[in-house]
PDB file of C-alpha atoms in Angstrom:
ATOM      1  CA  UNK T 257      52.348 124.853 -47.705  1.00 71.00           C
ATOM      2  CA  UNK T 258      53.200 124.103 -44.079  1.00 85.00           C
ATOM      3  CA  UNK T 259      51.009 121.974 -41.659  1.00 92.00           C
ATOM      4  CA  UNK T 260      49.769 123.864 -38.813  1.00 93.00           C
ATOM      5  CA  UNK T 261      48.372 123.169 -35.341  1.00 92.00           C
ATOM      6  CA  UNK T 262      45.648 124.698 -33.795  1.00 93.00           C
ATOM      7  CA  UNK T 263      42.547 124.778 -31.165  1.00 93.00           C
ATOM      8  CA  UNK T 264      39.000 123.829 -32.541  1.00 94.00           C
ATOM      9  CA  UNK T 265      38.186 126.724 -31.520  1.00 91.00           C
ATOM     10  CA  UNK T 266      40.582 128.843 -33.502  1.00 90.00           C
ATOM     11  CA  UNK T 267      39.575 131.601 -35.827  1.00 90.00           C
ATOM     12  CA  UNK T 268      41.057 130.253 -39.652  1.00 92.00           C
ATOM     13  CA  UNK T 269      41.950 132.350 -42.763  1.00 94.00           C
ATOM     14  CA  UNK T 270      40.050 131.504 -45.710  1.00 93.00           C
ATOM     15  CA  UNK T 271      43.373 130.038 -47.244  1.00 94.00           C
ATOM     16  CA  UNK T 272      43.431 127.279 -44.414  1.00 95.00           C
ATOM     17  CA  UNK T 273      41.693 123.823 -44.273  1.00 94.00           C
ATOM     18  CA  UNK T 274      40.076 122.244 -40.750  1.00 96.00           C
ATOM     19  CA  UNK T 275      41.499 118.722 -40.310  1.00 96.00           C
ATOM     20  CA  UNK T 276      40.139 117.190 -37.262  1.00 95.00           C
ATOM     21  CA  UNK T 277      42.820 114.914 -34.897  1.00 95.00           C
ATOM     22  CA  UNK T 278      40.650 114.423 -31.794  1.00 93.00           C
ATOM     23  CA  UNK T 279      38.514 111.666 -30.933  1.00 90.00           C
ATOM     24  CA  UNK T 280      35.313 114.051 -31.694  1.00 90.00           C
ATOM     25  CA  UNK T 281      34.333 117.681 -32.207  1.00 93.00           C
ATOM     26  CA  UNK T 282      32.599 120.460 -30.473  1.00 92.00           C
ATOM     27  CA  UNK T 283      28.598 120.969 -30.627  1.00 93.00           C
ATOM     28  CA  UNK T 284      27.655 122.686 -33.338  1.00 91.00           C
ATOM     29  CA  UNK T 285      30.504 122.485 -35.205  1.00 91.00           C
ATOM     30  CA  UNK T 286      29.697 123.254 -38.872  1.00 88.00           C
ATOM     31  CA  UNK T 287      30.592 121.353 -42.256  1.00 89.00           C
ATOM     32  CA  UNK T 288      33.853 121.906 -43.726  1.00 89.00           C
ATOM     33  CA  UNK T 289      36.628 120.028 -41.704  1.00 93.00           C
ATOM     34  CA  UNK T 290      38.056 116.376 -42.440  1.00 94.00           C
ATOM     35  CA  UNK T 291      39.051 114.007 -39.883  1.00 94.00           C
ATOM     36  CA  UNK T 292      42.130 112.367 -40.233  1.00 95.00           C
ATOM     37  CA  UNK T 293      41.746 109.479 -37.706  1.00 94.00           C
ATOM     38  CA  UNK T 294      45.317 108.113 -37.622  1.00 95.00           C
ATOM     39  CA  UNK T 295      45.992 111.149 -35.678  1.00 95.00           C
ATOM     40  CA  UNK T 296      43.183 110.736 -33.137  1.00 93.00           C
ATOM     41  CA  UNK T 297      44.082 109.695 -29.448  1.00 92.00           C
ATOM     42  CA  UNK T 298      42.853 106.229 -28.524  1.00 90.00           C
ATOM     43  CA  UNK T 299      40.050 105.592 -26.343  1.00 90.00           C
ATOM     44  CA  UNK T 300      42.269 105.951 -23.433  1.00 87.00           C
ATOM     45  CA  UNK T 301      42.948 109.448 -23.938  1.00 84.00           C
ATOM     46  CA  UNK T 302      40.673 110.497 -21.031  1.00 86.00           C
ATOM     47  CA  UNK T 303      41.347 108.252 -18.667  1.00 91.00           C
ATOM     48  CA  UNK T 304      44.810 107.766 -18.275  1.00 91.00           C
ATOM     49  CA  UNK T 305      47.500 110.088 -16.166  1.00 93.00           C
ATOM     50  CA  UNK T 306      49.777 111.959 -18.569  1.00 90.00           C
ATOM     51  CA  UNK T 307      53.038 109.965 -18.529  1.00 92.00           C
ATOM     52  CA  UNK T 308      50.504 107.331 -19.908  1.00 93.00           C
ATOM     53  CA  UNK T 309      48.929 109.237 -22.434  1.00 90.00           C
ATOM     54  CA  UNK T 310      52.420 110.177 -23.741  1.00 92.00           C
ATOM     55  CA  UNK T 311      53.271 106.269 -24.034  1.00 94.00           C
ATOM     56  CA  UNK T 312      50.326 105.387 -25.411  1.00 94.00           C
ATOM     57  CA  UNK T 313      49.627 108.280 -28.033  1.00 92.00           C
ATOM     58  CA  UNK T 314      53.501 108.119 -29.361  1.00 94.00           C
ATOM     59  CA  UNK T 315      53.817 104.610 -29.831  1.00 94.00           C
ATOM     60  CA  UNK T 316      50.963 104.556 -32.764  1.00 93.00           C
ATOM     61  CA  UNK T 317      52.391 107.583 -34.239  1.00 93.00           C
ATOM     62  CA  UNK T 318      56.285 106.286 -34.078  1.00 95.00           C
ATOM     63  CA  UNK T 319      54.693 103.596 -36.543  1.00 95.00           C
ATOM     64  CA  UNK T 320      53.220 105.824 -39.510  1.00 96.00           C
ATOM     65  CA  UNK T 321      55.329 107.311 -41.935  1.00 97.00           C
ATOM     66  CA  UNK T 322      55.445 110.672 -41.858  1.00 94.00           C
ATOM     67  CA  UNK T 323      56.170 111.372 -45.535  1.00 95.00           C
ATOM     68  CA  UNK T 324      52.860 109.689 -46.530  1.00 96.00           C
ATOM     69  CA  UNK T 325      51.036 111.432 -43.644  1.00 96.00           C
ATOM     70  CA  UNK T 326      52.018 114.729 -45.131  1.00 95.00           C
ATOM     71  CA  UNK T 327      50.965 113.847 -48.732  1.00 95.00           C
ATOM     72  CA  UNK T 328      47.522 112.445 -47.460  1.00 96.00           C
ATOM     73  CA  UNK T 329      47.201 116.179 -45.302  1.00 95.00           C
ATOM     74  CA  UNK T 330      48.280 118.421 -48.285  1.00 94.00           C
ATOM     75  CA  UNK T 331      46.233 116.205 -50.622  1.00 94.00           C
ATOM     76  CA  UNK T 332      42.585 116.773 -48.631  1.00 93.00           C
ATOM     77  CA  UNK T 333      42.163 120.155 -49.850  1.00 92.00           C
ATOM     78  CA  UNK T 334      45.205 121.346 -52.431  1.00 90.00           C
ATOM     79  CA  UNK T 335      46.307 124.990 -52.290  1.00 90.00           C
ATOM     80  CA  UNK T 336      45.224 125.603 -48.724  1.00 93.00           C
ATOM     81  CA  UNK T 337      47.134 125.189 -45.715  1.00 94.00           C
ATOM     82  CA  UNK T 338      45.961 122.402 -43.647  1.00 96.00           C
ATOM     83  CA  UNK T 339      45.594 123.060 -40.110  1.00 96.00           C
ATOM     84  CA  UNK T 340      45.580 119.995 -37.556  1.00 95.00           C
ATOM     85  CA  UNK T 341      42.778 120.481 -34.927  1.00 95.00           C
ATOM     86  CA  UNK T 342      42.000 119.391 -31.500  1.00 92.00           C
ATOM     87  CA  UNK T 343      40.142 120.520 -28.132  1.00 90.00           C
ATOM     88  CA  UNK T 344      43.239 122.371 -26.100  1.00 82.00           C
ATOM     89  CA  UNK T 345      45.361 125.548 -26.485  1.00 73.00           C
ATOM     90  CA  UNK T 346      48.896 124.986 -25.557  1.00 64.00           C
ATOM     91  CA  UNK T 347      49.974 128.597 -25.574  1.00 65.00           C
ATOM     92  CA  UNK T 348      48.638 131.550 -26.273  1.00 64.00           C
ATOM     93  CA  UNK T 349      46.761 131.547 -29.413  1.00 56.00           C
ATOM     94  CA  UNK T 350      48.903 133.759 -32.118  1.00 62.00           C
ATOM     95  CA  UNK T 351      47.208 135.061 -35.530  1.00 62.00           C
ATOM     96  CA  UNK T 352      47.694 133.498 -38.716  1.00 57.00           C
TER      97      UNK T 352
END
């Protein structure tokens, strides 16, 4: 199983889990994702300039431990691949 990353609004396999990471989700959104709220931006996260938002969004995350994050992702829904979620695209979206 690897942990992937993807847009909201991102077309999923059948084989892959939603796990929500952003502070909420789109309208209309239906059941069958999990938030995972450790991962989630603090309130902050739209009103501060970019350096900022780096600063602040690392510094929580330099504190979990990233072995037990794993195990509590792969544990939501076993035998699928769990896919983190959030609002933006990065890059181009590419198919599963």
């Amino acid at each position: 199983m690897k942990i992937k990353t993807a847009s909201w609004f991102t077309k999923l396999p059948p084989d892959h889990f939603k796990i929500g990471i952003s502070r909420g989700v789109p309208r209309g959104t239906s059941a069958g994702y999990r938030q995972y709220a450790a991962l989630n931006p603090g309130p902050w996260f739209n009103s501060s300039t970019i350096p900022a938002y780096l600063v602040l969004y690392r510094a929580p995350l330099a504190q979990l431990n990233h072995k037990k994050v794993a195990t509590d992702l792969l544990a939501l829904d076993p035998g699928k691949n769990p896919v983190l979620l959030c609002f933006e695209t990065v890059a181009p979206a590419r198919p599963f």
